[in-house]
Amino acid sequence: MSENRYPSGKISLKGRHFLTLKDFTEEEILYLLDLAADLKAKKKRGELHEYYKGKNIALIFEKDSTRTRCSFEIAAHDLGMGSTYLGPSGSQIGKKESIPDTARVLGRMFDGIEYRGYGQEIVEDLARYAGVPVWNGLTNEYHPTQMLADMLTAREHFGHLKGLKMVYLGDARYNTGNSLMVVSAKLGLHFTACTSAKYFPNSELVKECEEYARISGGSITLTEDVSAGTKGADIVCTDVWVSMGEPDEIWAERIRDLSPYKVTADVMKNAGENAIFMHCLPAFHDLKTRIGQSVGEKFGLTDMEVTDEVFEGPQSKVFDEAENRMHTIKAVIVATLGEPE
């Protein structure tokens, strides 16, 4: 099932925060994937694993979410825990109450805290003051829970990770592009950011990842050439080009700059018939949403970062990937709270 098996007790992440995969070794990340696979198998067998009855976690969402919220809530329920959701208007965090004060209050009440929102410094402040494990559900800079889901999905399909070619098309400057580069470098994948040079990842982070890749046997490539960049790819990945709430001029700029990097049937054919497509969702692959309809009317598009043909095609693993958010998030909770004896 996996490249490595780590018996329970050999690796312990108890008490650790989960803020970015830069903080974890290759062995620790593989341990989380193994743990996720074990918990997924238990779930599929209908085997109860209510390890943490009497414990509770807080879920802070300054940005709304479907997959992240549902994954944490179901994971907590399956583990026998209570969960309290604090939505964008549901707490005083950063408004009437500082991050350190919020962290110290919640840390007295809860056994773990999830944060999904804005700057990485916010989740790091929570971790500094909470006194309990803090988990990053997404910040502007990093999206580590998504990366575990992506790697579990890829490993389930290919049977291994080391040596795979991961290509990311689109805006590679933020959480998804950054984190795919980090996890690929940590686990020995060959990562390519295929986009316009103005959308390449931060040069300092690239240097960090090149050092991770040197140790793991992976590599980092930045290219504007779609044909060369996606040739022979095992995994083709993308994300939305524009965050919700950004002005029309930003949409127009991104659409103009990034349209050459749309994932199309030709891109997937260039990658090869064994390649898979992944996307963290939601995706603009059709006009069946209010925002999709609005974008279509304003810019004359029927899709954006990926065509419907690819999204719905046989190479697409997006819904396996979405399901695996829950199993991998459950593994993060179990590992950082401490595996049951």
mmCIF file of C-alpha atoms in Angstrom:
data_model
loop_
_atom_site.group_PDB
_atom_site.id
_atom_site.type_symbol
_atom_site.label_atom_id
_atom_site.label_comp_id
_atom_site.label_asym_id
_atom_site.label_seq_id
_atom_site.Cartn_x
_atom_site.Cartn_y
_atom_site.Cartn_z
ATOM 1 C CA MET A 1 0.000 0.000 0.000
ATOM 2 C CA SER A 2 2.739 2.463 0.877
ATOM 3 C CA GLU A 3 6.417 3.053 0.255
ATOM 4 C CA ASN A 4 7.096 3.120 3.997
ATOM 5 C CA ARG A 5 5.359 1.748 7.051
ATOM 6 C CA TYR A 6 5.898 3.344 10.404
ATOM 7 C CA PRO A 7 4.653 1.235 13.305
ATOM 8 C CA SER A 8 2.627 3.122 15.893
ATOM 9 C CA GLY A 9 4.992 4.717 18.377
ATOM 10 C CA LYS A 10 8.024 4.969 16.099
ATOM 11 C CA ILE A 11 7.153 8.535 15.109
ATOM 12 C CA SER A 12 5.306 10.832 17.495
ATOM 13 C CA LEU A 13 3.857 14.220 16.573
ATOM 14 C CA LYS A 14 1.951 14.595 19.841
ATOM 15 C CA GLY A 15 1.671 18.240 20.878
ATOM 16 C CA ARG A 16 2.975 19.519 17.535
ATOM 17 C CA HIS A 17 1.267 22.278 15.544
ATOM 18 C CA PHE A 18 0.416 21.742 11.868
ATOM 19 C CA LEU A 19 1.107 25.098 10.218
ATOM 20 C CA THR A 20 3.195 24.336 7.109
ATOM 21 C CA LEU A 21 4.842 21.191 5.780
ATOM 22 C CA LYS A 22 8.167 23.014 5.919
ATOM 23 C CA ASP A 23 8.093 22.055 9.615
ATOM 24 C CA PHE A 24 7.970 18.295 8.904
ATOM 25 C CA THR A 25 10.468 15.751 7.635
ATOM 26 C CA GLU A 26 9.849 13.359 4.770
ATOM 27 C CA GLU A 27 9.430 10.534 7.295
ATOM 28 C CA GLU A 28 6.885 12.497 9.325
ATOM 29 C CA ILE A 29 4.805 13.371 6.254
ATOM 30 C CA LEU A 30 4.807 9.734 5.111
ATOM 31 C CA TYR A 31 3.773 8.719 8.631
ATOM 32 C CA LEU A 32 0.760 11.064 8.346
ATOM 33 C CA LEU A 33 -0.146 9.525 4.989
ATOM 34 C CA ASP A 34 0.111 6.007 6.426
ATOM 35 C CA LEU A 35 -2.020 7.014 9.391
ATOM 36 C CA ALA A 36 -4.596 8.572 7.042
ATOM 37 C CA ALA A 37 -4.694 5.388 4.966
ATOM 38 C CA ASP A 38 -5.260 3.310 8.110
ATOM 39 C CA LEU A 39 -8.047 5.605 9.326
ATOM 40 C CA LYS A 40 -9.631 5.588 5.869
ATOM 41 C CA ALA A 41 -9.638 1.789 5.882
ATOM 42 C CA LYS A 42 -11.316 1.786 9.309
ATOM 43 C CA LYS A 43 -13.965 4.217 8.019
ATOM 44 C CA LYS A 44 -14.640 2.045 4.955
ATOM 45 C CA ARG A 45 -14.985 -1.059 7.133
ATOM 46 C CA GLY A 46 -17.415 0.731 9.414
ATOM 47 C CA GLU A 47 -15.012 0.253 12.318
ATOM 48 C CA LEU A 48 -15.583 2.794 15.090
ATOM 49 C CA HIS A 49 -12.566 4.832 16.152
ATOM 50 C CA GLU A 50 -13.965 7.186 18.786
ATOM 51 C CA TYR A 51 -10.606 7.660 20.467
ATOM 52 C CA TYR A 52 -11.195 11.105 21.948
ATOM 53 C CA LYS A 53 -14.546 11.114 23.733
ATOM 54 C CA GLY A 54 -14.716 14.087 26.053
ATOM 55 C CA LYS A 55 -12.373 16.211 23.930
ATOM 56 C CA ASN A 56 -13.388 19.237 21.864
ATOM 57 C CA ILE A 57 -11.889 21.293 19.044
ATOM 58 C CA ALA A 58 -12.534 24.859 17.840
ATOM 59 C CA LEU A 59 -12.830 25.626 14.126
ATOM 60 C CA ILE A 60 -12.074 29.263 13.270
ATOM 61 C CA PHE A 61 -13.122 30.209 9.737
ATOM 62 C CA GLU A 62 -12.386 33.767 8.641
ATOM 63 C CA LYS A 63 -12.873 32.438 5.099
ATOM 64 C CA ASP A 64 -15.837 30.203 4.285
ATOM 65 C CA SER A 65 -15.253 26.657 3.098
ATOM 66 C CA THR A 66 -17.084 23.489 2.121
ATOM 67 C CA ARG A 67 -14.421 20.764 2.155
ATOM 68 C CA THR A 68 -12.287 22.038 5.031
ATOM 69 C CA ARG A 69 -15.213 22.626 7.384
ATOM 70 C CA CYS A 70 -16.933 19.349 6.569
ATOM 71 C CA SER A 71 -13.660 17.435 6.826
ATOM 72 C CA PHE A 72 -12.858 18.762 10.293
ATOM 73 C CA GLU A 73 -16.412 18.325 11.564
ATOM 74 C CA ILE A 74 -16.776 14.753 10.298
ATOM 75 C CA ALA A 75 -13.283 13.856 11.473
ATOM 76 C CA ALA A 76 -14.066 15.192 14.952
ATOM 77 C CA HIS A 77 -17.389 13.324 15.050
ATOM 78 C CA ASP A 78 -15.797 10.051 13.943
ATOM 79 C CA LEU A 79 -13.145 10.470 16.645
ATOM 80 C CA GLY A 80 -15.801 10.977 19.318
ATOM 81 C CA MET A 81 -15.030 14.680 19.772
ATOM 82 C CA GLY A 82 -17.151 17.781 19.904
ATOM 83 C CA SER A 83 -16.484 20.652 17.487
ATOM 84 C CA THR A 84 -17.452 24.327 17.678
ATOM 85 C CA TYR A 85 -17.594 26.298 14.425
ATOM 86 C CA LEU A 86 -16.700 29.996 14.585
ATOM 87 C CA GLY A 87 -17.524 31.525 11.214
ATOM 88 C CA PRO A 88 -16.483 34.867 9.690
ATOM 89 C CA SER A 89 -18.943 36.751 11.954
ATOM 90 C CA GLY A 90 -18.969 34.241 14.806
ATOM 91 C CA SER A 91 -16.067 35.444 16.950
ATOM 92 C CA GLN A 92 -14.251 38.588 18.036
ATOM 93 C CA ILE A 93 -10.872 37.384 16.730
ATOM 94 C CA GLY A 94 -8.872 40.333 15.446
ATOM 95 C CA LYS A 95 -11.805 42.741 16.011
ATOM 96 C CA LYS A 96 -12.536 43.260 19.697
ATOM 97 C CA GLU A 97 -10.021 40.668 20.828
ATOM 98 C CA SER A 98 -6.394 40.204 19.821
ATOM 99 C CA ILE A 99 -5.048 36.963 18.385
ATOM 100 C CA PRO A 100 -2.992 36.210 21.538
ATOM 101 C CA ASP A 101 -6.016 36.792 23.798
ATOM 102 C CA THR A 102 -8.274 34.672 21.593
ATOM 103 C CA ALA A 103 -5.690 31.887 21.539
ATOM 104 C CA ARG A 104 -5.355 31.846 25.315
ATOM 105 C CA VAL A 105 -9.127 31.803 25.829
ATOM 106 C CA LEU A 106 -9.772 29.001 23.337
ATOM 107 C CA GLY A 107 -6.746 27.055 24.544
ATOM 108 C CA ARG A 108 -8.343 26.865 28.011
ATOM 109 C CA MET A 109 -11.562 25.440 26.560
ATOM 110 C CA PHE A 110 -10.512 23.279 23.628
ATOM 111 C CA ASP A 111 -8.020 20.479 22.967
ATOM 112 C CA GLY A 112 -7.105 21.746 19.495
ATOM 113 C CA ILE A 113 -7.781 24.762 17.259
ATOM 114 C CA GLU A 114 -8.166 24.937 13.471
ATOM 115 C CA TYR A 115 -7.733 28.251 11.648
ATOM 116 C CA ARG A 116 -8.675 29.098 8.061
ATOM 117 C CA GLY A 117 -8.207 32.665 6.952
ATOM 118 C CA TYR A 118 -5.635 35.216 5.937
ATOM 119 C CA GLY A 119 -1.958 35.763 6.769
ATOM 120 C CA GLN A 120 0.278 32.941 7.951
ATOM 121 C CA GLU A 121 1.300 35.147 10.875
ATOM 122 C CA ILE A 122 -2.219 34.789 12.332
ATOM 123 C CA VAL A 123 -2.121 30.998 12.601
ATOM 124 C CA GLU A 124 1.443 31.228 13.912
ATOM 125 C CA ASP A 125 0.302 33.662 16.629
ATOM 126 C CA LEU A 126 -2.503 31.298 17.577
ATOM 127 C CA ALA A 127 0.023 28.486 17.884
ATOM 128 C CA ARG A 128 2.385 30.642 19.949
ATOM 129 C CA TYR A 129 -0.218 31.407 22.616
ATOM 130 C CA ALA A 130 -2.836 28.609 22.542
ATOM 131 C CA GLY A 131 -1.069 25.905 24.534
ATOM 132 C CA VAL A 132 -2.822 23.225 22.432
ATOM 133 C CA PRO A 133 -2.193 21.974 18.871
ATOM 134 C CA VAL A 134 -3.154 24.474 16.165
ATOM 135 C CA TRP A 135 -3.928 23.316 12.615
ATOM 136 C CA ASN A 136 -3.714 25.436 9.463
ATOM 137 C CA GLY A 137 -6.864 24.935 7.371
ATOM 138 C CA LEU A 138 -5.599 27.507 4.836
ATOM 139 C CA THR A 139 -3.760 30.813 4.896
ATOM 140 C CA ASN A 140 -2.712 33.115 2.082
ATOM 141 C CA GLU A 141 0.708 31.456 2.044
ATOM 142 C CA TYR A 142 0.147 27.751 2.807
ATOM 143 C CA HIS A 143 -2.465 24.994 2.554
ATOM 144 C CA PRO A 144 -0.875 21.949 4.235
ATOM 145 C CA THR A 145 -4.009 19.856 4.845
ATOM 146 C CA GLN A 146 -4.763 19.969 1.113
ATOM 147 C CA MET A 147 -1.269 18.708 0.353
ATOM 148 C CA LEU A 148 -1.746 15.568 2.446
ATOM 149 C CA ALA A 149 -4.972 14.865 0.559
ATOM 150 C CA ASP A 150 -3.199 15.402 -2.776
ATOM 151 C CA MET A 151 -0.326 13.103 -1.844
ATOM 152 C CA LEU A 152 -2.634 10.379 -0.506
ATOM 153 C CA THR A 153 -4.656 10.542 -3.726
ATOM 154 C CA ALA A 154 -1.524 10.315 -5.880
ATOM 155 C CA ARG A 155 -0.128 7.426 -3.825
ATOM 156 C CA GLU A 156 -3.406 5.523 -4.055
ATOM 157 C CA HIS A 157 -3.289 5.864 -7.848
ATOM 158 C CA PHE A 158 0.409 5.277 -8.561
ATOM 159 C CA GLY A 159 1.392 3.147 -5.558
ATOM 160 C CA HIS A 160 4.329 5.439 -4.776
ATOM 161 C CA LEU A 161 5.303 9.122 -4.692
ATOM 162 C CA LYS A 162 9.056 9.462 -5.053
ATOM 163 C CA GLY A 163 10.056 10.274 -8.623
ATOM 164 C CA LEU A 164 6.621 11.380 -9.829
ATOM 165 C CA LYS A 165 6.419 14.561 -11.926
ATOM 166 C CA MET A 166 3.974 17.096 -10.467
ATOM 167 C CA VAL A 167 3.087 20.064 -12.684
ATOM 168 C CA TYR A 168 1.147 23.064 -11.414
ATOM 169 C CA LEU A 169 -0.377 25.462 -13.970
ATOM 170 C CA GLY A 170 -1.710 28.892 -13.047
ATOM 171 C CA ASP A 171 -0.870 31.408 -10.341
ATOM 172 C CA ALA A 172 1.916 29.687 -8.379
ATOM 173 C CA ARG A 173 2.587 32.538 -5.907
ATOM 174 C CA TYR A 174 0.150 31.621 -3.152
ATOM 175 C CA ASN A 175 -1.008 28.802 -0.892
ATOM 176 C CA THR A 176 -1.650 25.967 -3.338
ATOM 177 C CA GLY A 177 1.353 26.566 -5.589
ATOM 178 C CA ASN A 178 3.643 27.188 -2.619
ATOM 179 C CA SER A 179 2.507 24.115 -0.748
ATOM 180 C CA LEU A 180 2.635 21.773 -3.728
ATOM 181 C CA MET A 181 6.220 22.866 -4.274
ATOM 182 C CA VAL A 182 7.055 22.269 -0.597
ATOM 183 C CA VAL A 183 5.469 18.827 -0.326
ATOM 184 C CA SER A 184 6.909 17.697 -3.667
ATOM 185 C CA ALA A 185 10.389 18.780 -2.613
ATOM 186 C CA LYS A 186 10.038 17.099 0.785
ATOM 187 C CA LEU A 187 8.862 13.771 -0.676
ATOM 188 C CA GLY A 188 11.150 13.494 -3.698
ATOM 189 C CA LEU A 189 8.728 14.453 -6.464
ATOM 190 C CA HIS A 190 9.828 16.533 -9.444
ATOM 191 C CA PHE A 191 7.829 19.770 -9.214
ATOM 192 C CA THR A 192 7.253 22.123 -12.133
ATOM 193 C CA ALA A 193 5.536 25.515 -11.890
ATOM 194 C CA CYS A 194 4.297 26.138 -15.422
ATOM 195 C CA THR A 195 3.091 29.710 -15.771
ATOM 196 C CA SER A 196 4.003 33.239 -16.797
ATOM 197 C CA ALA A 197 7.169 34.396 -15.012
ATOM 198 C CA LYS A 198 5.244 37.072 -13.089
ATOM 199 C CA TYR A 199 3.315 34.240 -11.387
ATOM 200 C CA PHE A 200 6.342 32.152 -10.354
ATOM 201 C CA PRO A 201 6.669 31.327 -6.627
ATOM 202 C CA ASN A 202 8.699 33.538 -4.297
ATOM 203 C CA SER A 203 12.414 33.137 -5.026
ATOM 204 C CA GLU A 204 13.335 32.604 -1.361
ATOM 205 C CA LEU A 205 10.830 29.782 -1.045
ATOM 206 C CA VAL A 206 12.140 28.288 -4.286
ATOM 207 C CA LYS A 207 15.656 28.210 -2.781
ATOM 208 C CA GLU A 208 14.351 26.533 0.376
ATOM 209 C CA CYS A 209 12.550 23.908 -1.702
ATOM 210 C CA GLU A 210 15.591 23.294 -3.878
ATOM 211 C CA GLU A 211 17.455 22.352 -0.707
ATOM 212 C CA TYR A 212 14.629 20.021 0.391
ATOM 213 C CA ALA A 213 14.677 18.471 -3.091
ATOM 214 C CA ARG A 214 18.445 17.991 -2.970
ATOM 215 C CA ILE A 215 17.996 15.866 0.148
ATOM 216 C CA SER A 216 14.939 13.917 -1.065
ATOM 217 C CA GLY A 217 16.006 13.343 -4.671
ATOM 218 C CA GLY A 218 13.339 15.606 -6.130
ATOM 219 C CA SER A 219 13.717 18.751 -8.226
ATOM 220 C CA ILE A 220 12.189 22.193 -8.828
ATOM 221 C CA THR A 221 11.573 23.611 -12.309
ATOM 222 C CA LEU A 222 10.045 26.962 -13.297
ATOM 223 C CA THR A 223 8.968 27.344 -16.914
ATOM 224 C CA GLU A 224 6.678 29.400 -19.139
ATOM 225 C CA ASP A 225 6.603 26.629 -21.780
ATOM 226 C CA VAL A 226 3.404 24.568 -21.468
ATOM 227 C CA SER A 227 4.507 21.904 -23.924
ATOM 228 C CA ALA A 228 7.871 21.287 -22.270
ATOM 229 C CA GLY A 229 6.550 21.798 -18.762
ATOM 230 C CA THR A 230 3.729 19.269 -18.960
ATOM 231 C CA LYS A 231 5.477 16.683 -21.146
ATOM 232 C CA GLY A 232 5.471 13.348 -19.360
ATOM 233 C CA ALA A 233 3.783 14.725 -16.236
ATOM 234 C CA ASP A 234 2.277 12.203 -13.845
ATOM 235 C CA ILE A 235 0.097 14.768 -12.056
ATOM 236 C CA VAL A 236 -1.319 17.940 -13.579
ATOM 237 C CA CYS A 237 -2.729 20.329 -10.999
ATOM 238 C CA THR A 238 -4.313 23.779 -11.021
ATOM 239 C CA ASP A 239 -6.413 26.123 -8.888
ATOM 240 C CA VAL A 240 -8.724 29.093 -9.375
ATOM 241 C CA TRP A 241 -7.046 32.144 -10.840
ATOM 242 C CA VAL A 242 -8.825 34.798 -8.772
ATOM 243 C CA SER A 243 -9.949 34.927 -5.153
ATOM 244 C CA MET A 244 -13.532 35.903 -4.462
ATOM 245 C CA GLY A 245 -14.044 39.614 -3.851
ATOM 246 C CA GLU A 246 -11.186 40.803 -6.043
ATOM 247 C CA PRO A 247 -12.144 43.612 -8.470
ATOM 248 C CA ASP A 248 -13.023 43.103 -12.135
ATOM 249 C CA GLU A 249 -9.704 44.529 -13.310
ATOM 250 C CA ILE A 250 -7.884 41.733 -11.461
ATOM 251 C CA TRP A 251 -10.110 39.145 -13.140
ATOM 252 C CA ALA A 252 -9.367 40.667 -16.528
ATOM 253 C CA GLU A 253 -5.616 40.694 -15.864
ATOM 254 C CA ARG A 254 -5.492 37.097 -14.608
ATOM 255 C CA ILE A 255 -7.659 35.794 -17.445
ATOM 256 C CA ARG A 256 -5.393 37.505 -19.980
ATOM 257 C CA ASP A 257 -2.172 36.314 -18.367
ATOM 258 C CA LEU A 258 -3.166 32.797 -17.359
ATOM 259 C CA SER A 259 -5.411 31.621 -20.201
ATOM 260 C CA PRO A 260 -2.392 30.043 -21.969
ATOM 261 C CA TYR A 261 -2.001 27.860 -18.851
ATOM 262 C CA LYS A 262 -5.520 26.445 -18.790
ATOM 263 C CA VAL A 263 -5.646 22.668 -18.335
ATOM 264 C CA THR A 264 -7.136 21.332 -21.568
ATOM 265 C CA ALA A 265 -7.433 17.959 -23.252
ATOM 266 C CA ASP A 266 -4.301 18.816 -25.252
ATOM 267 C CA VAL A 267 -2.374 19.479 -22.038
ATOM 268 C CA MET A 268 -3.448 16.121 -20.611
ATOM 269 C CA LYS A 269 -2.605 14.375 -23.892
ATOM 270 C CA ASN A 270 0.855 15.955 -23.781
ATOM 271 C CA ALA A 271 1.298 14.712 -20.227
ATOM 272 C CA GLY A 272 0.367 11.192 -21.249
ATOM 273 C CA GLU A 273 -2.489 8.739 -20.910
ATOM 274 C CA ASN A 274 -1.389 7.670 -17.420
ATOM 275 C CA ALA A 275 -1.382 11.221 -16.054
ATOM 276 C CA ILE A 276 -4.020 12.310 -13.541
ATOM 277 C CA PHE A 277 -5.642 15.709 -13.015
ATOM 278 C CA MET A 278 -6.130 17.259 -9.575
ATOM 279 C CA HIS A 279 -7.752 20.453 -8.296
ATOM 280 C CA CYS A 280 -8.432 21.484 -4.689
ATOM 281 C CA LEU A 281 -11.901 22.845 -5.637
ATOM 282 C CA PRO A 282 -14.089 24.730 -6.176
ATOM 283 C CA ALA A 283 -13.305 24.856 -9.896
ATOM 284 C CA PHE A 284 -14.519 27.105 -12.693
ATOM 285 C CA HIS A 285 -15.024 24.376 -15.293
ATOM 286 C CA ASP A 286 -18.542 25.386 -16.411
ATOM 287 C CA LEU A 287 -21.211 28.071 -15.918
ATOM 288 C CA LYS A 288 -23.356 26.216 -13.370
ATOM 289 C CA THR A 289 -22.650 28.626 -10.500
ATOM 290 C CA ARG A 290 -23.688 32.249 -9.968
ATOM 291 C CA ILE A 291 -20.067 33.382 -10.096
ATOM 292 C CA GLY A 292 -19.388 31.230 -13.148
ATOM 293 C CA GLN A 293 -22.356 32.773 -14.937
ATOM 294 C CA SER A 294 -21.205 36.278 -13.980
ATOM 295 C CA VAL A 295 -17.667 35.631 -15.231
ATOM 296 C CA GLY A 296 -19.025 34.100 -18.412
ATOM 297 C CA GLU A 297 -21.189 37.138 -19.115
ATOM 298 C CA LYS A 298 -18.423 39.659 -18.375
ATOM 299 C CA PHE A 299 -15.552 37.930 -20.157
ATOM 300 C CA GLY A 300 -17.196 35.618 -22.694
ATOM 301 C CA LEU A 301 -15.833 32.423 -21.106
ATOM 302 C CA THR A 302 -17.331 28.978 -20.616
ATOM 303 C CA ASP A 303 -14.570 27.908 -18.208
ATOM 304 C CA MET A 304 -11.354 29.256 -16.698
ATOM 305 C CA GLU A 305 -8.488 27.232 -15.233
ATOM 306 C CA VAL A 306 -9.704 23.840 -16.522
ATOM 307 C CA THR A 307 -12.073 22.728 -19.241
ATOM 308 C CA ASP A 308 -15.168 20.732 -18.380
ATOM 309 C CA GLU A 309 -13.871 17.952 -20.640
ATOM 310 C CA VAL A 310 -10.832 17.444 -18.404
ATOM 311 C CA PHE A 311 -12.673 18.028 -15.121
ATOM 312 C CA GLU A 312 -15.270 15.384 -15.919
ATOM 313 C CA GLY A 313 -12.870 13.117 -17.807
ATOM 314 C CA PRO A 314 -11.360 9.754 -16.844
ATOM 315 C CA GLN A 315 -8.039 11.278 -15.744
ATOM 316 C CA SER A 316 -9.699 13.521 -13.169
ATOM 317 C CA LYS A 317 -9.236 12.509 -9.519
ATOM 318 C CA VAL A 318 -10.762 15.641 -7.991
ATOM 319 C CA PHE A 319 -13.458 13.865 -5.998
ATOM 320 C CA ASP A 320 -11.070 11.213 -4.656
ATOM 321 C CA GLU A 321 -8.920 14.163 -3.624
ATOM 322 C CA ALA A 322 -11.868 15.941 -1.966
ATOM 323 C CA GLU A 323 -12.818 12.840 0.034
ATOM 324 C CA ASN A 324 -9.223 12.405 1.150
ATOM 325 C CA ARG A 325 -9.303 15.831 2.819
ATOM 326 C CA MET A 326 -11.354 14.233 5.581
ATOM 327 C CA HIS A 327 -9.137 11.174 6.058
ATOM 328 C CA THR A 328 -5.909 13.186 6.094
ATOM 329 C CA ILE A 329 -7.297 15.871 8.405
ATOM 330 C CA LYS A 330 -8.364 13.093 10.748
ATOM 331 C CA ALA A 331 -4.789 11.807 10.687
ATOM 332 C CA VAL A 332 -3.449 15.260 11.599
ATOM 333 C CA ILE A 333 -5.812 15.452 14.586
ATOM 334 C CA VAL A 334 -4.906 11.966 15.791
ATOM 335 C CA ALA A 335 -1.168 12.464 15.341
ATOM 336 C CA THR A 336 -0.993 15.818 17.116
ATOM 337 C CA LEU A 337 -3.330 14.896 19.963
ATOM 338 C CA GLY A 338 -1.444 11.626 20.354
ATOM 339 C CA GLU A 339 -2.288 8.215 18.939
ATOM 340 C CA PRO A 340 -4.331 6.042 21.321
ATOM 341 C CA GLU A 341 -2.374 3.398 23.188
#
